[in-house]
């Protein structure tokens, strides 16, 4: 038998913004598809009209595009297996539901919500299954004419999967190995509802995976409990031969304490749990996103890739290409991965360093304009180059570089006390003369002359250099002094020193 081409799908339900865990699922599908020369499908699972949220689908597409997770087929991409939005596949599902009804693998049930509720009150552990189905109102207990008449009269019904009890169902999971569940604990799941002529998640998911020739189902651990039911559905359709392989990914856990990562953890600890900012159409609430918080997409990808997978050694900085070539589902962990958002910041710092000064300057320019300053891009790139190693986010640049655009109006008090001693004014006047006499403000040349002057005069190196910095910057930290003055230029530097002399004496 020739191995069929790898085909995976990312199948979100448009019930809100894509959670960061969903982004990781999409990423692992992408890495796996690319690694194996396969194809990746975007399928929108929107059969639950109650939970549909406008804008969610567009959000998902935009978020994955931003991260460089590309699809070969699907909603917004087209392809041979469409339509890829489940709400547009109603007729297809109906055919498959009828198939199960015809071969006795499913049945029609008329029990109303009130009847089911009454049954639950009567039997505390009630479950609609082999042990109870014969006590209910369905096509197994009612005469065929009555069933037919009820349907014709427009009575609402559901189609339930007829699960045979007492059988061990084996799910072969690439990450978890063999998971065995006895069918007796499963209930006769609803597969279809006449009320909206739509299948439930389980049926639509299985039919589509089959029709779209999906070979591997890679998804979050929360779907593992559904997997035995899915195996039974493949069998009921006679599709065991082409059943996809499963891989259920480990949960993302809270950074602190126990349990699943939630939006509340993000709010509490101050980090986004969504890739992009999300504006809730109903409540108007705005949730922060990685993009808007200043993360670079490649940093988010690298960070997420290592939450639940490792390359087998201690390498951490891995590009998308490297991740693709190293990715292996067998290296995914079974146990949950702690969401260490501090590590996310560290990744961003690393990737900021990899971008060119010019690129970072271009990202910074809009922020600078918000502060009512403008700057020629070449010059801004030089400024960025001086402080890039100190930042993890572009929005930290203002704090680091404001002094280039605004001369100090105050001087850090404790440094003034420590450095600006008697006679410093006179020494600063001398420094002005030295600066005027320099053939160029180029950093090395200027440094040599100025340090030479301090040494020759026997002045205190630390005090003079820090007073110089106080005058020009306003405080005593930052990049190399002569790199700063090279960019500021002679006139600006001298003016700032003069002003400091006036103010500090
Ligand atoms: N629609 C499901 C979700 O929202 C898909 C689960 C699966 O991948 O089978 O995650």
XYZ file of C-alpha atoms and ligand atoms in Angstrom:
515
model
C 0.000 0.000 0.000
C 1.423 3.391 -0.905
C 1.307 5.928 1.871
C -1.125 8.694 1.032
C -0.044 12.297 1.035
C -0.158 13.927 4.471
C -3.217 16.151 4.840
C -4.044 17.957 8.055
C -6.683 20.457 8.964
C -7.106 23.232 11.452
C -10.807 23.291 12.266
C -11.724 26.153 14.574
C -15.250 27.034 15.568
C -15.926 30.763 15.111
C -17.167 31.245 18.660
C -14.786 34.070 19.569
C -11.160 35.078 19.196
C -8.670 32.294 18.705
C -7.061 31.459 22.037
C -3.272 31.156 22.167
C -3.681 27.374 22.666
C -5.595 27.236 19.389
C -2.767 29.126 17.729
C -0.341 26.479 18.950
C -2.602 23.741 17.505
C -2.596 25.526 14.136
C 1.182 25.921 14.326
C 1.834 22.224 15.067
C -0.447 21.227 12.188
C 1.467 23.599 9.932
C 4.894 22.345 11.031
C 3.797 18.749 10.603
C 2.323 19.365 7.131
C 5.400 21.230 5.904
C 7.808 18.732 7.400
C 6.061 15.908 5.579
C 5.510 17.698 2.287
C 1.798 17.612 2.978
C -1.159 19.947 2.806
C -2.989 21.954 5.393
C -6.661 22.856 5.293
C -8.573 25.607 7.062
C -12.061 24.364 7.862
C -14.553 26.505 9.722
C -16.759 24.433 12.032
C -19.766 26.690 12.363
C -22.616 24.237 12.827
C -23.461 25.576 16.271
C -25.412 28.677 15.307
C -26.081 29.478 18.987
C -22.410 30.118 19.596
C -21.560 31.869 16.319
C -19.743 35.166 16.816
C -19.507 37.659 13.930
C -15.947 38.593 13.067
C -14.408 35.494 14.616
C -13.662 33.812 11.293
C -11.945 36.900 9.854
C -10.014 37.246 13.106
C -8.728 33.668 12.898
C -7.575 34.128 9.309
C -5.856 37.428 10.058
C -4.135 36.066 13.159
C -2.683 33.040 11.392
C -1.603 35.141 8.435
C 0.214 37.488 10.796
C 2.091 34.542 12.270
C 3.069 33.150 8.882
C 0.950 30.013 9.261
C -0.191 29.402 5.710
C -2.894 27.125 4.402
C -3.006 25.289 1.113
C -6.762 24.948 1.060
C -9.833 26.104 2.864
C -11.969 29.092 3.731
C -10.341 32.057 2.045
C -7.928 29.798 0.154
C -10.186 27.697 -2.080
C -9.501 24.114 -3.123
C -10.923 20.909 -4.568
C -12.675 19.682 -1.443
C -14.887 22.672 -0.656
C -16.980 24.253 0.532
C -14.873 24.493 3.651
C -17.402 26.219 5.870
C -19.555 23.558 7.496
C -22.700 25.683 7.396
C -22.433 25.448 3.592
C -22.327 21.652 3.626
C -25.790 20.865 4.994
C -26.828 18.596 2.113
C -23.676 16.547 2.401
C -24.242 15.836 6.086
C -27.876 14.916 5.516
C -26.786 12.205 3.085
C -24.423 10.705 5.626
C -26.949 10.868 8.438
C -29.392 8.979 6.234
C -26.695 6.402 5.555
C -26.355 5.686 9.265
C -30.125 5.577 9.715
C -30.475 3.176 6.783
C -27.918 0.717 8.069
C -29.247 0.793 11.619
C -26.246 2.568 13.170
C -28.351 5.519 14.220
C -31.943 6.179 15.139
C -34.438 9.019 15.385
C -35.432 10.298 18.823
C -38.384 12.555 19.633
C -37.844 13.097 23.353
C -38.451 16.734 24.166
C -36.149 18.685 26.502
C -38.890 18.480 29.156
C -39.124 14.706 28.823
C -35.387 14.318 29.094
C -35.381 16.548 32.146
C -38.132 14.440 33.762
C -36.134 11.299 33.061
C -33.035 12.827 34.673
C -35.033 13.649 37.776
C -36.365 10.127 37.909
C -32.941 8.487 37.359
C -30.052 10.454 38.931
C -27.358 8.961 36.657
C -29.479 8.937 33.553
C -27.603 8.567 30.290
C -29.242 8.021 26.910
C -27.624 4.717 25.982
C -28.213 0.980 25.473
C -29.516 0.617 29.021
C -32.172 3.322 28.685
C -32.934 3.903 25.020
C -35.754 1.330 25.003
C -37.604 3.373 27.617
C -37.553 6.493 25.464
C -39.572 7.858 22.536
C -37.571 6.958 19.464
C -37.620 4.979 16.250
C -36.471 1.891 18.147
C -39.533 1.915 20.410
C -42.276 3.478 18.265
C -43.992 1.765 15.351
C -42.586 2.828 11.952
C -45.877 4.428 10.811
C -45.930 6.597 13.896
C -42.335 7.714 13.309
C -43.121 8.522 9.687
C -46.284 10.427 10.600
C -44.502 12.432 13.298
C -41.753 13.477 10.888
C -44.288 14.397 8.219
C -46.196 16.463 10.756
C -43.025 18.444 11.359
C -42.330 17.151 14.868
C -38.804 18.025 15.837
C -36.363 15.199 16.320
C -32.695 14.409 16.670
C -30.650 11.579 15.231
C -28.701 9.630 17.823
C -25.730 7.336 17.321
C -26.545 3.783 18.447
C -23.549 2.766 20.485
C -23.177 -0.951 21.204
C -22.153 -1.466 24.828
C -19.408 -3.602 26.318
C -16.756 -3.077 23.722
C -13.222 -1.799 24.259
C -12.584 1.050 21.866
C -8.909 1.653 21.119
C -7.654 5.078 20.116
C -4.115 5.000 18.789
C -2.648 8.345 19.626
C 0.791 9.315 18.335
C 1.528 11.263 21.517
C -0.350 9.236 24.118
C -0.056 5.740 22.734
C -3.038 3.406 23.094
C -6.008 4.881 24.890
C -8.696 2.323 25.647
C -12.249 3.234 26.606
C -15.175 0.886 27.109
C -18.123 1.791 24.918
C -20.545 1.251 27.835
C -19.554 4.590 29.330
C -20.441 6.479 26.140
C -23.899 7.880 25.518
C -25.867 7.778 22.276
C -24.598 11.111 21.046
C -26.827 13.426 19.072
C -25.474 13.590 15.517
C -28.114 15.733 13.885
C -30.939 18.091 14.784
C -34.013 18.570 12.640
C -34.609 21.973 14.251
C -31.888 23.624 12.173
C -31.147 20.802 9.714
C -27.601 20.766 10.963
C -25.314 18.051 12.198
C -23.537 18.337 15.520
C -19.795 18.782 15.749
C -19.077 15.034 15.923
C -20.796 14.028 12.726
C -19.676 17.006 10.647
C -16.104 16.613 11.881
C -15.871 12.928 10.946
C -17.626 13.259 7.593
C -15.400 16.164 6.617
C -12.176 14.546 7.744
C -13.123 11.595 5.596
C -14.238 13.548 2.531
C -11.304 15.925 2.740
C -8.940 12.952 2.986
C -7.402 14.085 6.228
C -4.597 11.762 7.306
C -3.727 13.209 10.722
C -5.928 14.856 13.321
C -3.724 17.059 15.497
C -5.723 18.923 18.111
C -5.915 19.930 21.750
C -6.182 17.474 24.601
C -9.719 18.662 25.351
C -10.859 16.607 22.341
C -9.377 13.334 23.565
C -12.632 12.279 25.300
C -14.420 12.561 21.927
C -11.900 10.355 20.146
C -13.456 6.942 21.035
C -16.789 8.157 19.704
C -15.026 9.289 16.543
C -13.387 5.885 16.115
C -16.820 4.264 16.422
C -18.240 6.651 13.838
C -15.499 5.802 11.337
C -16.347 2.178 11.905
C -20.097 2.734 11.510
C -19.446 4.323 8.121
C -17.039 1.541 7.139
C -14.128 3.960 6.899
C -11.654 2.278 9.297
C -9.147 1.817 6.481
C -8.702 5.524 5.944
C -9.234 6.667 9.514
C -6.799 9.496 10.304
C -4.143 9.090 12.953
C -4.737 11.056 16.124
C -2.359 13.274 18.063
C -3.790 15.075 21.087
C -1.565 17.935 22.197
C -0.820 18.679 25.850
C -2.753 21.400 27.633
C -1.336 24.853 28.170
C -1.240 25.377 31.929
C -1.392 28.453 34.145
C 2.008 30.146 34.695
C 1.454 29.674 38.419
C -0.555 27.086 40.270
C -2.566 24.294 38.739
C -4.987 24.014 35.868
C -5.629 25.190 32.373
C -4.484 28.597 31.156
C -7.412 30.985 30.994
C -8.076 34.524 29.888
C -8.342 35.457 33.548
C -4.718 34.389 34.127
C -3.678 36.802 31.398
C -5.694 39.648 32.931
C -4.392 38.845 36.411
C -0.710 38.536 35.458
C -0.640 41.034 32.606
C -0.107 39.132 29.382
C -2.298 38.569 26.310
C -3.922 35.188 25.658
C -5.014 36.130 22.143
C -2.812 36.628 19.079
C -4.471 39.905 18.036
C -6.451 42.457 19.947
C -10.105 41.420 20.077
C -13.089 43.730 20.247
C -16.028 41.764 21.551
C -18.964 42.650 19.272
C -21.519 42.086 22.047
C -19.972 43.543 25.163
C -17.580 45.987 23.507
C -14.845 44.619 25.762
C -11.319 44.844 24.329
C -8.849 42.050 24.998
C -5.157 42.594 24.354
C -3.290 40.744 21.645
C 0.336 39.725 21.115
C 0.587 41.800 17.947
C -0.621 45.006 19.593
C 1.506 44.333 22.682
C 4.559 44.626 20.446
C 5.487 41.003 19.875
C 7.142 40.020 16.633
C 5.344 37.135 14.914
C 8.514 35.026 14.741
C 8.960 35.383 18.509
C 5.413 34.197 19.174
C 5.894 31.247 16.824
C 9.171 30.221 18.451
C 7.752 30.607 21.957
C 4.614 28.556 21.204
C 6.521 25.871 19.329
C 8.433 25.028 22.493
C 5.336 24.843 24.704
C 4.755 21.115 24.560
C 7.434 20.119 22.077
C 11.227 20.161 22.071
C 13.794 19.610 19.341
C 15.628 16.943 21.350
C 18.419 19.227 22.502
C 18.592 22.531 24.328
C 18.353 24.805 21.319
C 15.812 27.543 21.855
C 16.080 30.081 19.071
C 14.566 28.385 16.052
C 13.228 29.976 12.891
C 10.102 28.691 11.189
C 12.298 26.847 8.679
C 14.281 25.185 11.452
C 11.121 24.280 13.334
C 9.744 22.662 10.201
C 12.837 20.584 9.621
C 13.009 19.458 13.270
C 9.333 18.951 14.029
C 8.249 15.499 15.138
C 4.981 14.659 16.898
C 6.810 11.968 18.863
C 8.695 14.710 20.648
C 5.496 16.292 21.991
C 4.991 15.832 25.691
C 2.029 14.092 27.239
C 1.951 16.342 30.251
C 0.741 19.926 30.157
C 3.084 22.809 29.383
C 3.317 25.708 31.799
C 2.669 28.995 30.030
C 5.837 30.858 30.966
C 5.051 34.314 29.568
C 8.331 35.762 30.900
C 9.982 33.399 28.460
C 7.792 34.909 25.763
C 9.292 38.322 26.531
C 12.761 36.815 26.366
C 12.020 35.439 22.908
C 10.841 38.845 21.784
C 14.051 40.411 23.057
C 16.060 37.875 21.054
C 14.106 38.480 17.863
C 14.275 42.256 18.213
C 18.070 41.848 18.172
C 17.852 39.830 14.957
C 15.893 42.512 13.088
C 17.908 45.271 11.440
C 18.117 48.700 13.083
C 16.322 50.096 10.082
C 13.367 47.708 10.441
C 13.018 48.493 14.118
C 13.270 52.204 13.334
C 10.400 51.859 10.884
C 8.290 50.235 13.578
C 9.270 52.947 16.022
C 8.544 55.933 13.780
C 4.742 55.954 14.288
C 5.243 55.949 18.066
C 7.731 58.773 17.785
C 5.223 60.773 15.777
C 2.650 60.211 18.492
C 5.144 61.979 20.749
C 5.189 64.834 18.218
C 8.674 64.224 16.911
C 9.876 63.258 13.512
C 13.173 61.842 12.432
C 14.894 60.935 9.249
C 14.872 57.128 9.045
C 18.659 56.714 8.672
C 19.233 58.772 11.756
C 16.534 56.933 13.676
C 18.140 53.616 12.709
C 21.439 54.835 14.174
C 19.660 55.826 17.393
C 17.905 52.460 17.556
C 21.235 50.714 17.022
C 22.578 52.290 20.216
C 19.816 51.025 22.502
C 18.412 47.934 20.808
C 20.221 45.560 23.144
C 18.394 47.130 26.078
C 14.835 46.573 24.858
C 12.440 43.649 24.478
C 9.639 45.663 22.838
C 9.562 48.505 20.330
C 7.379 50.538 22.685
C 10.251 50.622 25.196
C 12.246 52.705 22.744
C 10.773 56.055 23.730
C 11.971 55.739 27.286
C 15.440 54.792 26.038
C 15.757 57.454 23.351
C 13.590 60.429 24.373
C 16.699 62.493 25.176
C 17.694 62.468 21.513
C 14.525 64.407 20.730
C 14.039 66.488 23.878
C 16.918 68.246 25.611
C 16.870 67.674 29.378
C 14.920 70.215 31.400
C 15.825 68.602 34.694
C 18.897 66.825 35.923
C 18.861 63.686 38.048
C 19.365 65.054 41.521
C 21.501 62.426 43.174
C 23.937 62.449 40.269
C 24.143 66.226 40.374
C 25.061 66.037 44.042
C 27.616 63.348 43.407
C 29.231 64.614 40.185
C 28.668 68.346 39.703
C 31.210 69.617 42.199
C 32.849 73.030 42.596
C 34.558 74.000 39.405
C 32.564 71.637 37.195
C 31.063 74.628 35.387
C 34.531 75.816 34.461
C 35.566 72.346 33.311
C 32.415 72.097 31.184
C 33.322 75.426 29.573
C 36.697 73.959 28.758
C 34.955 70.903 27.325
C 32.906 73.156 25.062
C 36.130 74.621 23.705
C 37.533 71.157 23.111
C 34.385 70.132 21.261
C 34.521 73.264 19.119
C 38.078 72.463 18.137
C 37.372 68.871 17.093
C 37.779 68.211 13.381
C 34.834 65.795 13.609
C 32.274 64.575 16.166
C 32.883 60.982 15.071
C 32.700 58.850 18.199
C 36.218 57.378 18.374
C 38.008 60.544 17.322
C 36.025 62.670 19.795
C 36.549 60.173 22.588
C 40.308 60.139 22.096
C 40.614 63.914 22.277
C 38.221 64.419 25.192
C 39.681 61.616 27.307
C 43.158 62.908 26.458
C 42.198 66.360 27.747
C 40.764 64.943 31.025
C 43.890 62.861 31.644
C 46.291 65.621 30.754
C 44.533 68.033 33.125
C 44.442 65.417 35.853
C 40.670 65.771 36.256
C 38.526 63.075 37.821
C 37.509 60.916 34.850
C 34.264 59.614 36.374
C 33.082 62.992 37.568
C 33.784 64.858 34.349
C 32.317 62.187 32.094
C 29.199 61.865 34.248
C 28.740 65.628 34.406
C 29.026 65.638 30.610
C 26.350 62.938 30.452
C 24.121 64.773 32.923
C 24.282 67.877 30.800
C 23.481 66.104 27.551
C 21.128 63.318 28.684
C 19.796 64.461 32.067
C 20.672 61.289 33.919
C 23.590 58.929 34.287
C 22.819 55.884 32.208
C 22.466 55.017 28.561
C 24.623 54.178 25.575
C 28.220 55.183 25.015
C 28.544 58.950 25.503
C 30.474 59.693 22.309
C 28.042 57.632 20.209
C 25.309 59.881 21.553
C 27.131 63.106 20.781
C 28.071 61.895 17.315
C 24.362 61.584 16.523
C 23.314 64.774 18.345
C 25.990 66.778 16.569
C 28.293 69.499 17.768
C 25.845 72.400 18.070
C 23.172 70.528 19.991
C 25.770 68.999 22.320
C 27.323 72.363 23.071
C 23.962 74.038 23.643
C 22.970 71.369 26.120
C 26.212 71.794 28.051
C 25.749 75.576 28.124
C 22.255 75.183 29.455
C 23.466 72.826 32.188
C 26.142 75.310 33.210
C 23.488 78.019 33.507
C 21.236 75.799 35.562
C 23.764 74.030 37.752
C 26.448 76.667 38.051
N -14.162 22.667 15.966
C -13.302 22.048 16.936
C -12.602 23.170 17.694
O -13.135 24.217 17.755
C -12.329 21.135 16.221
C -11.763 20.044 17.035
C -10.997 19.122 16.115
O -9.925 19.554 15.654
O -11.466 18.025 15.846
O -11.534 23.047 18.222
